[in-house]
Amino acid sequence: MQTVIKTEGLSKTYTNTAVPVHALKDISLEFKEGEFTAIVGPSGSGKTTFLNVIGGLDKPTKGKVVIDDVDIATMKESQLFDFRLRHIGFVFQAYNLIPVLTAIENVSFIMLLQKKPKKEMEARAREMLEQVGLSDKLHERPSRLSGGQQQRVAVARALASKPDFVLADEPTANLDTKSAFNLLDIMARLNKEENITLIFSTHDQRVIDRARRVITLVDGAVDKDEHIDKD
């Protein structure tokens, strides 16, 4: 399988505190195409920082993040914006939908920034909303959707532009049990059917049970890296 992300000696230290905080310590990992990985660990272990750094939302203090043979840690912010747009999908705990846009407009937004043709953009947005079970909610704004439905729109948006991989930061944290299971069913199916690479940071055992690889961080370092046979 092709490697989609590789980190080498990845470290992140925050120095704008009374005492320096070593959030990540010398992390070297590879993620293959089609993996479904859960990044786990106690609060403060570095899960969100790790996702932010490999997603180009934060810069490492040292080390490399190699995606598509490019070390994104060396990129300028303007280059990173374009790179994220074309290679990385994000699903956030707080959904981060645009309130004034409908579901189909929210899903189309990344493709609009990518300057995709209008017909292609609308067709893909409809397809993805259908995939997540929201074909009857195309023209509803986020305020008219439940939390679970909003998170499914966020998943459709993350996948619509066909990114190399999707980063999901605690995506089930604000969902009730039924909505969380629905979301995980959808993402597990898309992972399997479309070979989409998924990397979750999570405390949620429901997510961990679906993952085929579980990486445990403790105090910013990799404590365990377990591959789980689901067949």
mmCIF file with all atom_site columns, C-alpha atoms in Angstrom:
data_model
loop_
_atom_site.group_PDB
_atom_site.id
_atom_site.type_symbol
_atom_site.label_atom_id
_atom_site.label_alt_id
_atom_site.label_comp_id
_atom_site.label_asym_id
_atom_site.label_entity_id
_atom_site.label_seq_id
_atom_site.pdbx_PDB_ins_code
_atom_site.Cartn_x
_atom_site.Cartn_y
_atom_site.Cartn_z
_atom_site.occupancy
_atom_site.B_iso_or_equiv
_atom_site.pdbx_formal_charge
_atom_site.auth_seq_id
_atom_site.auth_comp_id
_atom_site.auth_asym_id
_atom_site.auth_atom_id
_atom_site.pdbx_PDB_model_num
ATOM 1   C CA . MET A 1 1   ? 0.000   0.000  0.000   1.00 0.00 ? 1   MET A CA 1
ATOM 2   C CA . GLN A 1 2   ? 1.113   3.537  -0.763  1.00 0.00 ? 2   GLN A CA 1
ATOM 3   C CA . THR A 1 3   ? 2.311   5.751  2.088   1.00 0.00 ? 3   THR A CA 1
ATOM 4   C CA . VAL A 1 4   ? 0.155   8.893  2.253   1.00 0.00 ? 4   VAL A CA 1
ATOM 5   C CA . ILE A 1 5   ? 1.763   10.551 5.307   1.00 0.00 ? 5   ILE A CA 1
ATOM 6   C CA . LYS A 1 6   ? 5.169   10.082 6.892   1.00 0.00 ? 6   LYS A CA 1
ATOM 7   C CA . THR A 1 7   ? 6.469   11.881 9.949   1.00 0.00 ? 7   THR A CA 1
ATOM 8   C CA . GLU A 1 8   ? 10.156  11.915 10.879  1.00 0.00 ? 8   GLU A CA 1
ATOM 9   C CA . GLY A 1 9   ? 11.344  13.020 14.325  1.00 0.00 ? 9   GLY A CA 1
ATOM 10  C CA . LEU A 1 10  ? 8.286   15.197 14.749  1.00 0.00 ? 10  LEU A CA 1
ATOM 11  C CA . SER A 1 11  ? 8.424   17.430 17.828  1.00 0.00 ? 11  SER A CA 1
ATOM 12  C CA . LYS A 1 12  ? 6.378   20.395 19.008  1.00 0.00 ? 12  LYS A CA 1
ATOM 13  C CA . THR A 1 13  ? 7.273   22.604 21.978  1.00 0.00 ? 13  THR A CA 1
ATOM 14  C CA . TYR A 1 14  ? 5.176   25.546 23.120  1.00 0.00 ? 14  TYR A CA 1
ATOM 15  C CA . THR A 1 15  ? 7.356   28.238 24.664  1.00 0.00 ? 15  THR A CA 1
ATOM 16  C CA . ASN A 1 16  ? 4.756   30.955 25.279  1.00 0.00 ? 16  ASN A CA 1
ATOM 17  C CA . THR A 1 17  ? 4.053   29.477 28.722  1.00 0.00 ? 17  THR A CA 1
ATOM 18  C CA . ALA A 1 18  ? 5.750   29.855 32.118  1.00 0.00 ? 18  ALA A CA 1
ATOM 19  C CA . VAL A 1 19  ? 7.371   26.464 31.551  1.00 0.00 ? 19  VAL A CA 1
ATOM 20  C CA . PRO A 1 20  ? 7.957   25.077 28.013  1.00 0.00 ? 20  PRO A CA 1
ATOM 21  C CA . VAL A 1 21  ? 5.358   22.432 27.066  1.00 0.00 ? 21  VAL A CA 1
ATOM 22  C CA . HIS A 1 22  ? 6.714   19.510 25.037  1.00 0.00 ? 22  HIS A CA 1
ATOM 23  C CA . ALA A 1 23  ? 3.477   18.553 23.251  1.00 0.00 ? 23  ALA A CA 1
ATOM 24  C CA . LEU A 1 24  ? 5.084   16.130 20.765  1.00 0.00 ? 24  LEU A CA 1
ATOM 25  C CA . LYS A 1 25  ? 8.367   14.272 21.210  1.00 0.00 ? 25  LYS A CA 1
ATOM 26  C CA . ASP A 1 26  ? 10.259  12.712 18.299  1.00 0.00 ? 26  ASP A CA 1
ATOM 27  C CA . ILE A 1 27  ? 7.314   10.988 16.549  1.00 0.00 ? 27  ILE A CA 1
ATOM 28  C CA . SER A 1 28  ? 8.171   8.939  13.447  1.00 0.00 ? 28  SER A CA 1
ATOM 29  C CA . LEU A 1 29  ? 5.177   7.203  11.846  1.00 0.00 ? 29  LEU A CA 1
ATOM 30  C CA . GLU A 1 30  ? 3.871   6.151  8.445   1.00 0.00 ? 30  GLU A CA 1
ATOM 31  C CA . PHE A 1 31  ? 0.200   6.011  7.418   1.00 0.00 ? 31  PHE A CA 1
ATOM 32  C CA . LYS A 1 32  ? -0.775  3.873  4.439   1.00 0.00 ? 32  LYS A CA 1
ATOM 33  C CA . GLU A 1 33  ? -3.541  4.425  1.920   1.00 0.00 ? 33  GLU A CA 1
ATOM 34  C CA . GLY A 1 34  ? -6.878  3.068  3.196   1.00 0.00 ? 34  GLY A CA 1
ATOM 35  C CA . GLU A 1 35  ? -5.903  2.830  6.881   1.00 0.00 ? 35  GLU A CA 1
ATOM 36  C CA . PHE A 1 36  ? -8.454  3.614  9.583   1.00 0.00 ? 36  PHE A CA 1
ATOM 37  C CA . THR A 1 37  ? -6.358  4.810  12.532  1.00 0.00 ? 37  THR A CA 1
ATOM 38  C CA . ALA A 1 38  ? -7.389  5.999  15.990  1.00 0.00 ? 38  ALA A CA 1
ATOM 39  C CA . ILE A 1 39  ? -4.951  8.242  17.878  1.00 0.00 ? 39  ILE A CA 1
ATOM 40  C CA . VAL A 1 40  ? -5.715  7.734  21.577  1.00 0.00 ? 40  VAL A CA 1
ATOM 41  C CA . GLY A 1 41  ? -4.337  8.747  24.933  1.00 0.00 ? 41  GLY A CA 1
ATOM 42  C CA . PRO A 1 42  ? -5.208  10.771 28.032  1.00 0.00 ? 42  PRO A CA 1
ATOM 43  C CA . SER A 1 43  ? -6.018  14.479 27.886  1.00 0.00 ? 43  SER A CA 1
ATOM 44  C CA . GLY A 1 44  ? -2.833  16.435 27.239  1.00 0.00 ? 44  GLY A CA 1
ATOM 45  C CA . SER A 1 45  ? -1.117  13.503 25.525  1.00 0.00 ? 45  SER A CA 1
ATOM 46  C CA . GLY A 1 46  ? -0.708  15.390 22.229  1.00 0.00 ? 46  GLY A CA 1
ATOM 47  C CA . LYS A 1 47  ? -3.521  13.918 20.098  1.00 0.00 ? 47  LYS A CA 1
ATOM 48  C CA . THR A 1 48  ? -4.962  17.183 18.782  1.00 0.00 ? 48  THR A CA 1
ATOM 49  C CA . THR A 1 49  ? -1.516  18.751 18.412  1.00 0.00 ? 49  THR A CA 1
ATOM 50  C CA . PHE A 1 50  ? -0.424  15.779 16.306  1.00 0.00 ? 50  PHE A CA 1
ATOM 51  C CA . LEU A 1 51  ? -3.447  16.134 14.009  1.00 0.00 ? 51  LEU A CA 1
ATOM 52  C CA . ASN A 1 52  ? -2.930  19.888 13.719  1.00 0.00 ? 52  ASN A CA 1
ATOM 53  C CA . VAL A 1 53  ? 0.731   19.436 12.776  1.00 0.00 ? 53  VAL A CA 1
ATOM 54  C CA . ILE A 1 54  ? 0.202   16.681 10.185  1.00 0.00 ? 54  ILE A CA 1
ATOM 55  C CA . GLY A 1 55  ? -2.742  18.659 8.808   1.00 0.00 ? 55  GLY A CA 1
ATOM 56  C CA . GLY A 1 56  ? -0.621  21.761 8.335   1.00 0.00 ? 56  GLY A CA 1
ATOM 57  C CA . LEU A 1 57  ? -2.644  23.804 10.837  1.00 0.00 ? 57  LEU A CA 1
ATOM 58  C CA . ASP A 1 58  ? 0.383   24.148 13.124  1.00 0.00 ? 58  ASP A CA 1
ATOM 59  C CA . LYS A 1 59  ? 4.128   24.044 12.515  1.00 0.00 ? 59  LYS A CA 1
ATOM 60  C CA . PRO A 1 60  ? 6.407   21.518 14.210  1.00 0.00 ? 60  PRO A CA 1
ATOM 61  C CA . THR A 1 61  ? 9.350   22.762 16.252  1.00 0.00 ? 61  THR A CA 1
ATOM 62  C CA . LYS A 1 62  ? 11.477  20.192 14.453  1.00 0.00 ? 62  LYS A CA 1
ATOM 63  C CA . GLY A 1 63  ? 11.020  17.160 12.230  1.00 0.00 ? 63  GLY A CA 1
ATOM 64  C CA . LYS A 1 64  ? 9.274   16.468 8.923   1.00 0.00 ? 64  LYS A CA 1
ATOM 65  C CA . VAL A 1 65  ? 5.705   15.869 7.738   1.00 0.00 ? 65  VAL A CA 1
ATOM 66  C CA . VAL A 1 66  ? 5.956   14.326 4.271   1.00 0.00 ? 66  VAL A CA 1
ATOM 67  C CA . ILE A 1 67  ? 2.803   14.185 2.124   1.00 0.00 ? 67  ILE A CA 1
ATOM 68  C CA . ASP A 1 68  ? 2.914   13.481 -1.608  1.00 0.00 ? 68  ASP A CA 1
ATOM 69  C CA . ASP A 1 69  ? 6.753   13.619 -1.414  1.00 0.00 ? 69  ASP A CA 1
ATOM 70  C CA . VAL A 1 70  ? 6.604   17.171 0.008   1.00 0.00 ? 70  VAL A CA 1
ATOM 71  C CA . ASP A 1 71  ? 7.705   18.220 3.514   1.00 0.00 ? 71  ASP A CA 1
ATOM 72  C CA . ILE A 1 72  ? 4.831   20.518 4.437   1.00 0.00 ? 72  ILE A CA 1
ATOM 73  C CA . ALA A 1 73  ? 6.710   21.712 7.551   1.00 0.00 ? 73  ALA A CA 1
ATOM 74  C CA . THR A 1 74  ? 8.882   23.847 5.243   1.00 0.00 ? 74  THR A CA 1
ATOM 75  C CA . MET A 1 75  ? 5.965   25.504 3.409   1.00 0.00 ? 75  MET A CA 1
ATOM 76  C CA . LYS A 1 76  ? 4.890   29.115 3.712   1.00 0.00 ? 76  LYS A CA 1
ATOM 77  C CA . GLU A 1 77  ? 1.339   29.759 4.941   1.00 0.00 ? 77  GLU A CA 1
ATOM 78  C CA . SER A 1 78  ? 0.083   30.675 1.469   1.00 0.00 ? 78  SER A CA 1
ATOM 79  C CA . GLN A 1 79  ? 1.463   27.405 0.069   1.00 0.00 ? 79  GLN A CA 1
ATOM 80  C CA . LEU A 1 80  ? -0.006  25.436 2.974   1.00 0.00 ? 80  LEU A CA 1
ATOM 81  C CA . PHE A 1 81  ? -3.488  26.847 2.387   1.00 0.00 ? 81  PHE A CA 1
ATOM 82  C CA . ASP A 1 82  ? -3.492  25.610 -1.199  1.00 0.00 ? 82  ASP A CA 1
ATOM 83  C CA . PHE A 1 83  ? -1.922  22.261 -0.217  1.00 0.00 ? 83  PHE A CA 1
ATOM 84  C CA . ARG A 1 84  ? -4.528  21.616 2.500   1.00 0.00 ? 84  ARG A CA 1
ATOM 85  C CA . LEU A 1 85  ? -7.271  22.542 0.064   1.00 0.00 ? 85  LEU A CA 1
ATOM 86  C CA . ARG A 1 86  ? -6.180  19.894 -2.413  1.00 0.00 ? 86  ARG A CA 1
ATOM 87  C CA . HIS A 1 87  ? -4.885  17.065 -0.230  1.00 0.00 ? 87  HIS A CA 1
ATOM 88  C CA . ILE A 1 88  ? -6.467  17.055 3.253   1.00 0.00 ? 88  ILE A CA 1
ATOM 89  C CA . GLY A 1 89  ? -10.039 16.736 4.535   1.00 0.00 ? 89  GLY A CA 1
ATOM 90  C CA . PHE A 1 90  ? -10.915 17.916 8.046   1.00 0.00 ? 90  PHE A CA 1
ATOM 91  C CA . VAL A 1 91  ? -13.768 16.925 10.390  1.00 0.00 ? 91  VAL A CA 1
ATOM 92  C CA . PHE A 1 92  ? -13.890 18.983 13.582  1.00 0.00 ? 92  PHE A CA 1
ATOM 93  C CA . GLN A 1 93  ? -15.605 18.305 16.898  1.00 0.00 ? 93  GLN A CA 1
ATOM 94  C CA . ALA A 1 94  ? -17.557 21.575 16.570  1.00 0.00 ? 94  ALA A CA 1
ATOM 95  C CA . TYR A 1 95  ? -18.682 20.791 12.953  1.00 0.00 ? 95  TYR A CA 1
ATOM 96  C CA . ASN A 1 96  ? -17.485 24.242 11.673  1.00 0.00 ? 96  ASN A CA 1
ATOM 97  C CA . LEU A 1 97  ? -20.286 24.578 9.114   1.00 0.00 ? 97  LEU A CA 1
ATOM 98  C CA . ILE A 1 98  ? -21.036 28.002 7.642   1.00 0.00 ? 98  ILE A CA 1
ATOM 99  C CA . PRO A 1 99  ? -24.386 29.042 9.198   1.00 0.00 ? 99  PRO A CA 1
ATOM 100 C CA . VAL A 1 100 ? -25.720 31.024 6.226   1.00 0.00 ? 100 VAL A CA 1
ATOM 101 C CA . LEU A 1 101 ? -25.088 28.225 3.716   1.00 0.00 ? 101 LEU A CA 1
ATOM 102 C CA . THR A 1 102 ? -27.333 25.234 3.055   1.00 0.00 ? 102 THR A CA 1
ATOM 103 C CA . ALA A 1 103 ? -26.068 21.653 3.402   1.00 0.00 ? 103 ALA A CA 1
ATOM 104 C CA . ILE A 1 104 ? -25.264 21.352 -0.298  1.00 0.00 ? 104 ILE A CA 1
ATOM 105 C CA . GLU A 1 105 ? -23.560 24.766 -0.290  1.00 0.00 ? 105 GLU A CA 1
ATOM 106 C CA . ASN A 1 106 ? -21.444 23.799 2.732   1.00 0.00 ? 106 ASN A CA 1
ATOM 107 C CA . VAL A 1 107 ? -20.371 20.567 1.038   1.00 0.00 ? 107 VAL A CA 1
ATOM 108 C CA . SER A 1 108 ? -19.610 22.461 -2.190  1.00 0.00 ? 108 SER A CA 1
ATOM 109 C CA . PHE A 1 109 ? -17.540 25.126 -0.457  1.00 0.00 ? 109 PHE A CA 1
ATOM 110 C CA . ILE A 1 110 ? -14.116 23.437 -0.641  1.00 0.00 ? 110 ILE A CA 1
ATOM 111 C CA . MET A 1 111 ? -14.700 22.546 -4.297  1.00 0.00 ? 111 MET A CA 1
ATOM 112 C CA . LEU A 1 112 ? -15.692 26.165 -4.947  1.00 0.00 ? 112 LEU A CA 1
ATOM 113 C CA . LEU A 1 113 ? -12.327 27.263 -3.543  1.00 0.00 ? 113 LEU A CA 1
ATOM 114 C CA . GLN A 1 114 ? -10.706 24.644 -5.789  1.00 0.00 ? 114 GLN A CA 1
ATOM 115 C CA . LYS A 1 115 ? -12.483 26.295 -8.752  1.00 0.00 ? 115 LYS A CA 1
ATOM 116 C CA . LYS A 1 116 ? -14.224 23.093 -9.824  1.00 0.00 ? 116 LYS A CA 1
ATOM 117 C CA . PRO A 1 117 ? -16.817 23.418 -12.607 1.00 0.00 ? 117 PRO A CA 1
ATOM 118 C CA . LYS A 1 118 ? -20.283 24.176 -11.213 1.00 0.00 ? 118 LYS A CA 1
ATOM 119 C CA . LYS A 1 119 ? -21.974 21.045 -12.593 1.00 0.00 ? 119 LYS A CA 1
ATOM 120 C CA . GLU A 1 120 ? -19.218 18.759 -11.303 1.00 0.00 ? 120 GLU A CA 1
ATOM 121 C CA . MET A 1 121 ? -19.283 20.485 -7.917  1.00 0.00 ? 121 MET A CA 1
ATOM 122 C CA . GLU A 1 122 ? -23.055 20.182 -7.478  1.00 0.00 ? 122 GLU A CA 1
ATOM 123 C CA . ALA A 1 123 ? -23.129 16.565 -8.638  1.00 0.00 ? 123 ALA A CA 1
ATOM 124 C CA . ARG A 1 124 ? -20.363 15.562 -6.210  1.00 0.00 ? 124 ARG A CA 1
ATOM 125 C CA . ALA A 1 125 ? -21.993 17.446 -3.315  1.00 0.00 ? 125 ALA A CA 1
ATOM 126 C CA . ARG A 1 126 ? -25.320 15.706 -3.979  1.00 0.00 ? 126 ARG A CA 1
ATOM 127 C CA . GLU A 1 127 ? -23.561 12.335 -4.223  1.00 0.00 ? 127 GLU A CA 1
ATOM 128 C CA . MET A 1 128 ? -21.781 12.798 -0.903  1.00 0.00 ? 128 MET A CA 1
ATOM 129 C CA . LEU A 1 129 ? -24.892 13.990 0.939   1.00 0.00 ? 129 LEU A CA 1
ATOM 130 C CA . GLU A 1 130 ? -26.707 10.946 -0.400  1.00 0.00 ? 130 GLU A CA 1
ATOM 131 C CA . GLN A 1 131 ? -23.820 8.753  0.811   1.00 0.00 ? 131 GLN A CA 1
ATOM 132 C CA . VAL A 1 132 ? -24.243 10.117 4.352   1.00 0.00 ? 132 VAL A CA 1
ATOM 133 C CA . GLY A 1 133 ? -28.032 9.736  4.273   1.00 0.00 ? 133 GLY A CA 1
ATOM 134 C CA . LEU A 1 134 ? -28.997 13.391 3.858   1.00 0.00 ? 134 LEU A CA 1
ATOM 135 C CA . SER A 1 135 ? -30.414 13.541 0.346   1.00 0.00 ? 135 SER A CA 1
ATOM 136 C CA . ASP A 1 136 ? -33.610 15.024 1.833   1.00 0.00 ? 136 ASP A CA 1
ATOM 137 C CA . LYS A 1 137 ? -31.720 17.841 3.619   1.00 0.00 ? 137 LYS A CA 1
ATOM 138 C CA . LEU A 1 138 ? -29.833 19.413 0.697   1.00 0.00 ? 138 LEU A CA 1
ATOM 139 C CA . HIS A 1 139 ? -31.322 22.875 1.127   1.00 0.00 ? 139 HIS A CA 1
ATOM 140 C CA . GLU A 1 140 ? -31.482 23.040 4.934   1.00 0.00 ? 140 GLU A CA 1
ATOM 141 C CA . ARG A 1 141 ? -29.172 25.377 6.838   1.00 0.00 ? 141 ARG A CA 1
ATOM 142 C CA . PRO A 1 142 ? -27.213 24.042 9.848   1.00 0.00 ? 142 PRO A CA 1
ATOM 143 C CA . SER A 1 143 ? -29.661 25.588 12.359  1.00 0.00 ? 143 SER A CA 1
ATOM 144 C CA . ARG A 1 144 ? -32.374 23.303 10.973  1.00 0.00 ? 144 ARG A CA 1
ATOM 145 C CA . LEU A 1 145 ? -30.256 20.154 11.392  1.00 0.00 ? 145 LEU A CA 1
ATOM 146 C CA . SER A 1 146 ? -29.560 18.006 14.457  1.00 0.00 ? 146 SER A CA 1
ATOM 147 C CA . GLY A 1 147 ? -26.011 17.657 15.792  1.00 0.00 ? 147 GLY A CA 1
ATOM 148 C CA . GLY A 1 148 ? -25.653 14.264 14.145  1.00 0.00 ? 148 GLY A CA 1
ATOM 149 C CA . GLN A 1 149 ? -26.896 15.613 10.814  1.00 0.00 ? 149 GLN A CA 1
ATOM 150 C CA . GLN A 1 150 ? -24.520 18.587 10.999  1.00 0.00 ? 150 GLN A CA 1
ATOM 151 C CA . GLN A 1 151 ? -21.592 16.256 11.630  1.00 0.00 ? 151 GLN A CA 1
ATOM 152 C CA . ARG A 1 152 ? -22.633 14.146 8.630   1.00 0.00 ? 152 ARG A CA 1
ATOM 153 C CA . VAL A 1 153 ? -22.641 17.295 6.478   1.00 0.00 ? 153 VAL A CA 1
ATOM 154 C CA . ALA A 1 154 ? -19.128 17.986 7.805   1.00 0.00 ? 154 ALA A CA 1
ATOM 155 C CA . VAL A 1 155 ? -18.052 14.464 6.803   1.00 0.00 ? 155 VAL A CA 1
ATOM 156 C CA . ALA A 1 156 ? -19.565 14.897 3.331   1.00 0.00 ? 156 ALA A CA 1
ATOM 157 C CA . ARG A 1 157 ? -17.710 18.218 2.982   1.00 0.00 ? 157 ARG A CA 1
ATOM 158 C CA . ALA A 1 158 ? -14.402 16.627 4.057   1.00 0.00 ? 158 ALA A CA 1
ATOM 159 C CA . LEU A 1 159 ? -14.746 13.813 1.513   1.00 0.00 ? 159 LEU A CA 1
ATOM 160 C CA . ALA A 1 160 ? -16.285 15.722 -1.402  1.00 0.00 ? 160 ALA A CA 1
ATOM 161 C CA . SER A 1 161 ? -12.998 17.048 -2.782  1.00 0.00 ? 161 SER A CA 1
ATOM 162 C CA . LYS A 1 162 ? -11.470 13.537 -2.768  1.00 0.00 ? 162 LYS A CA 1
ATOM 163 C CA . PRO A 1 163 ? -8.578  14.339 -0.397  1.00 0.00 ? 163 PRO A CA 1
ATOM 164 C CA . ASP A 1 164 ? -5.603  12.040 0.126   1.00 0.00 ? 164 ASP A CA 1
ATOM 165 C CA . PHE A 1 165 ? -6.736  11.528 3.726   1.00 0.00 ? 165 PHE A CA 1
ATOM 166 C CA . VAL A 1 166 ? -9.218  12.795 6.316   1.00 0.00 ? 166 VAL A CA 1
ATOM 167 C CA . LEU A 1 167 ? -8.290  14.033 9.795   1.00 0.00 ? 167 LEU A CA 1
ATOM 168 C CA . ALA A 1 168 ? -11.099 13.889 12.370  1.00 0.00 ? 168 ALA A CA 1
ATOM 169 C CA . ASP A 1 169 ? -10.594 15.501 15.788  1.00 0.00 ? 169 ASP A CA 1
ATOM 170 C CA . GLU A 1 170 ? -12.988 13.941 18.336  1.00 0.00 ? 170 GLU A CA 1
ATOM 171 C CA . PRO A 1 171 ? -15.793 13.817 15.721  1.00 0.00 ? 171 PRO A CA 1
ATOM 172 C CA . THR A 1 172 ? -18.236 11.922 17.964  1.00 0.00 ? 172 THR A CA 1
ATOM 173 C CA . ALA A 1 173 ? -17.683 13.954 21.140  1.00 0.00 ? 173 ALA A CA 1
ATOM 174 C CA . ASN A 1 174 ? -20.844 16.067 20.767  1.00 0.00 ? 174 ASN A CA 1
ATOM 175 C CA . LEU A 1 175 ? -23.097 13.284 19.465  1.00 0.00 ? 175 LEU A CA 1
ATOM 176 C CA . ASP A 1 176 ? -25.616 11.041 21.190  1.00 0.00 ? 176 ASP A CA 1
ATOM 177 C CA . THR A 1 177 ? -25.106 7.282  20.966  1.00 0.00 ? 177 THR A CA 1
ATOM 178 C CA . LYS A 1 178 ? -27.363 6.704  17.940  1.00 0.00 ? 178 LYS A CA 1
ATOM 179 C CA . SER A 1 179 ? -25.862 9.608  15.966  1.00 0.00 ? 179 SER A CA 1
ATOM 180 C CA . ALA A 1 180 ? -22.324 8.497  16.830  1.00 0.00 ? 180 ALA A CA 1
ATOM 181 C CA . PHE A 1 181 ? -22.971 4.947  15.634  1.00 0.00 ? 181 PHE A CA 1
ATOM 182 C CA . ASN A 1 182 ? -24.595 6.246  12.422  1.00 0.00 ? 182 ASN A CA 1
ATOM 183 C CA . LEU A 1 183 ? -21.607 8.467  11.722  1.00 0.00 ? 183 LEU A CA 1
ATOM 184 C CA . LEU A 1 184 ? -19.112 5.674  12.402  1.00 0.00 ? 184 LEU A CA 1
ATOM 185 C CA . ASP A 1 185 ? -21.051 3.259  10.189  1.00 0.00 ? 185 ASP A CA 1
ATOM 186 C CA . ILE A 1 186 ? -20.874 5.778  7.349   1.00 0.00 ? 186 ILE A CA 1
ATOM 187 C CA . MET A 1 187 ? -17.175 6.507  7.776   1.00 0.00 ? 187 MET A CA 1
ATOM 188 C CA . ALA A 1 188 ? -16.252 2.830  8.143   1.00 0.00 ? 188 ALA A CA 1
ATOM 189 C CA . ARG A 1 189 ? -18.185 2.040  4.950   1.00 0.00 ? 189 ARG A CA 1
ATOM 190 C CA . LEU A 1 190 ? -16.542 4.867  2.997   1.00 0.00 ? 190 LEU A CA 1
ATOM 191 C CA . ASN A 1 191 ? -13.147 3.803  4.318   1.00 0.00 ? 191 ASN A CA 1
ATOM 192 C CA . LYS A 1 192 ? -13.742 0.286  3.025   1.00 0.00 ? 192 LYS A CA 1
ATOM 193 C CA . GLU A 1 193 ? -15.551 1.029  -0.242  1.00 0.00 ? 193 GLU A CA 1
ATOM 194 C CA . GLU A 1 194 ? -13.567 4.082  -1.390  1.00 0.00 ? 194 GLU A CA 1
ATOM 195 C CA . ASN A 1 195 ? -10.256 3.218  0.325   1.00 0.00 ? 195 ASN A CA 1
ATOM 196 C CA . ILE A 1 196 ? -10.249 6.578  2.114   1.00 0.00 ? 196 ILE A CA 1
ATOM 197 C CA . THR A 1 197 ? -7.514  7.017  4.713   1.00 0.00 ? 197 THR A CA 1
ATOM 198 C CA . LEU A 1 198 ? -8.997  8.087  8.063   1.00 0.00 ? 198 LEU A CA 1
ATOM 199 C CA . ILE A 1 199 ? -7.056  9.330  11.092  1.00 0.00 ? 199 ILE A CA 1
ATOM 200 C CA . PHE A 1 200 ? -9.110  10.090 14.210  1.00 0.00 ? 200 PHE A CA 1
ATOM 201 C CA . SER A 1 201 ? -8.058  11.590 17.510  1.00 0.00 ? 201 SER A CA 1
ATOM 202 C CA . THR A 1 202 ? -10.470 10.231 20.073  1.00 0.00 ? 202 THR A CA 1
ATOM 203 C CA . HIS A 1 203 ? -11.355 9.205  23.605  1.00 0.00 ? 203 HIS A CA 1
ATOM 204 C CA . ASP A 1 204 ? -14.408 7.327  22.284  1.00 0.00 ? 204 ASP A CA 1
ATOM 205 C CA . GLN A 1 205 ? -14.308 3.549  22.639  1.00 0.00 ? 205 GLN A CA 1
ATOM 206 C CA . ARG A 1 206 ? -16.883 3.308  19.819  1.00 0.00 ? 206 ARG A CA 1
ATOM 207 C CA . VAL A 1 207 ? -14.321 4.811  17.447  1.00 0.00 ? 207 VAL A CA 1
ATOM 208 C CA . ILE A 1 208 ? -11.479 2.700  18.801  1.00 0.00 ? 208 ILE A CA 1
ATOM 209 C CA . ASP A 1 209 ? -13.548 -0.457 18.242  1.00 0.00 ? 209 ASP A CA 1
ATOM 210 C CA . ARG A 1 210 ? -13.926 0.411  14.528  1.00 0.00 ? 210 ARG A CA 1
ATOM 211 C CA . ALA A 1 211 ? -10.293 1.334  13.901  1.00 0.00 ? 211 ALA A CA 1
ATOM 212 C CA . ARG A 1 212 ? -7.843  -1.112 12.340  1.00 0.00 ? 212 ARG A CA 1
ATOM 213 C CA . ARG A 1 213 ? -4.845  0.630  13.863  1.00 0.00 ? 213 ARG A CA 1
ATOM 214 C CA . VAL A 1 214 ? -4.613  2.223  17.315  1.00 0.00 ? 214 VAL A CA 1
ATOM 215 C CA . ILE A 1 215 ? -1.722  4.546  18.204  1.00 0.00 ? 215 ILE A CA 1
ATOM 216 C CA . THR A 1 216 ? -1.452  5.503  21.877  1.00 0.00 ? 216 THR A CA 1
ATOM 217 C CA . LEU A 1 217 ? 0.266   8.755  22.806  1.00 0.00 ? 217 LEU A CA 1
ATOM 218 C CA . VAL A 1 218 ? 1.510   9.410  26.333  1.00 0.00 ? 218 VAL A CA 1
ATOM 219 C CA . ASP A 1 219 ? 3.123   12.750 27.208  1.00 0.00 ? 219 ASP A CA 1
ATOM 220 C CA . GLY A 1 220 ? 3.606   13.580 23.530  1.00 0.00 ? 220 GLY A CA 1
ATOM 221 C CA . ALA A 1 221 ? 5.363   10.343 22.566  1.00 0.00 ? 221 ALA A CA 1
ATOM 222 C CA . VAL A 1 222 ? 4.194   7.103  20.936  1.00 0.00 ? 222 VAL A CA 1
ATOM 223 C CA . ASP A 1 223 ? 3.598   4.527  23.658  1.00 0.00 ? 223 ASP A CA 1
ATOM 224 C CA . LYS A 1 224 ? 1.943   1.817  21.502  1.00 0.00 ? 224 LYS A CA 1
ATOM 225 C CA . ASP A 1 225 ? 1.232   1.278  17.807  1.00 0.00 ? 225 ASP A CA 1
ATOM 226 C CA . GLU A 1 226 ? -1.133  -1.666 17.314  1.00 0.00 ? 226 GLU A CA 1
ATOM 227 C CA . HIS A 1 227 ? -2.473  -3.038 14.035  1.00 0.00 ? 227 HIS A CA 1
ATOM 228 C CA . ILE A 1 228 ? -5.767  -4.865 14.505  1.00 0.00 ? 228 ILE A CA 1
ATOM 229 C CA . ASP A 1 229 ? -6.998  -7.572 12.139  1.00 0.00 ? 229 ASP A CA 1
ATOM 230 C CA . LYS A 1 230 ? -10.732 -7.001 11.547  1.00 0.00 ? 230 LYS A CA 1
ATOM 231 C CA . ASP A 1 231 ? -11.180 -9.772 8.946   1.00 0.00 ? 231 ASP A CA 1
#
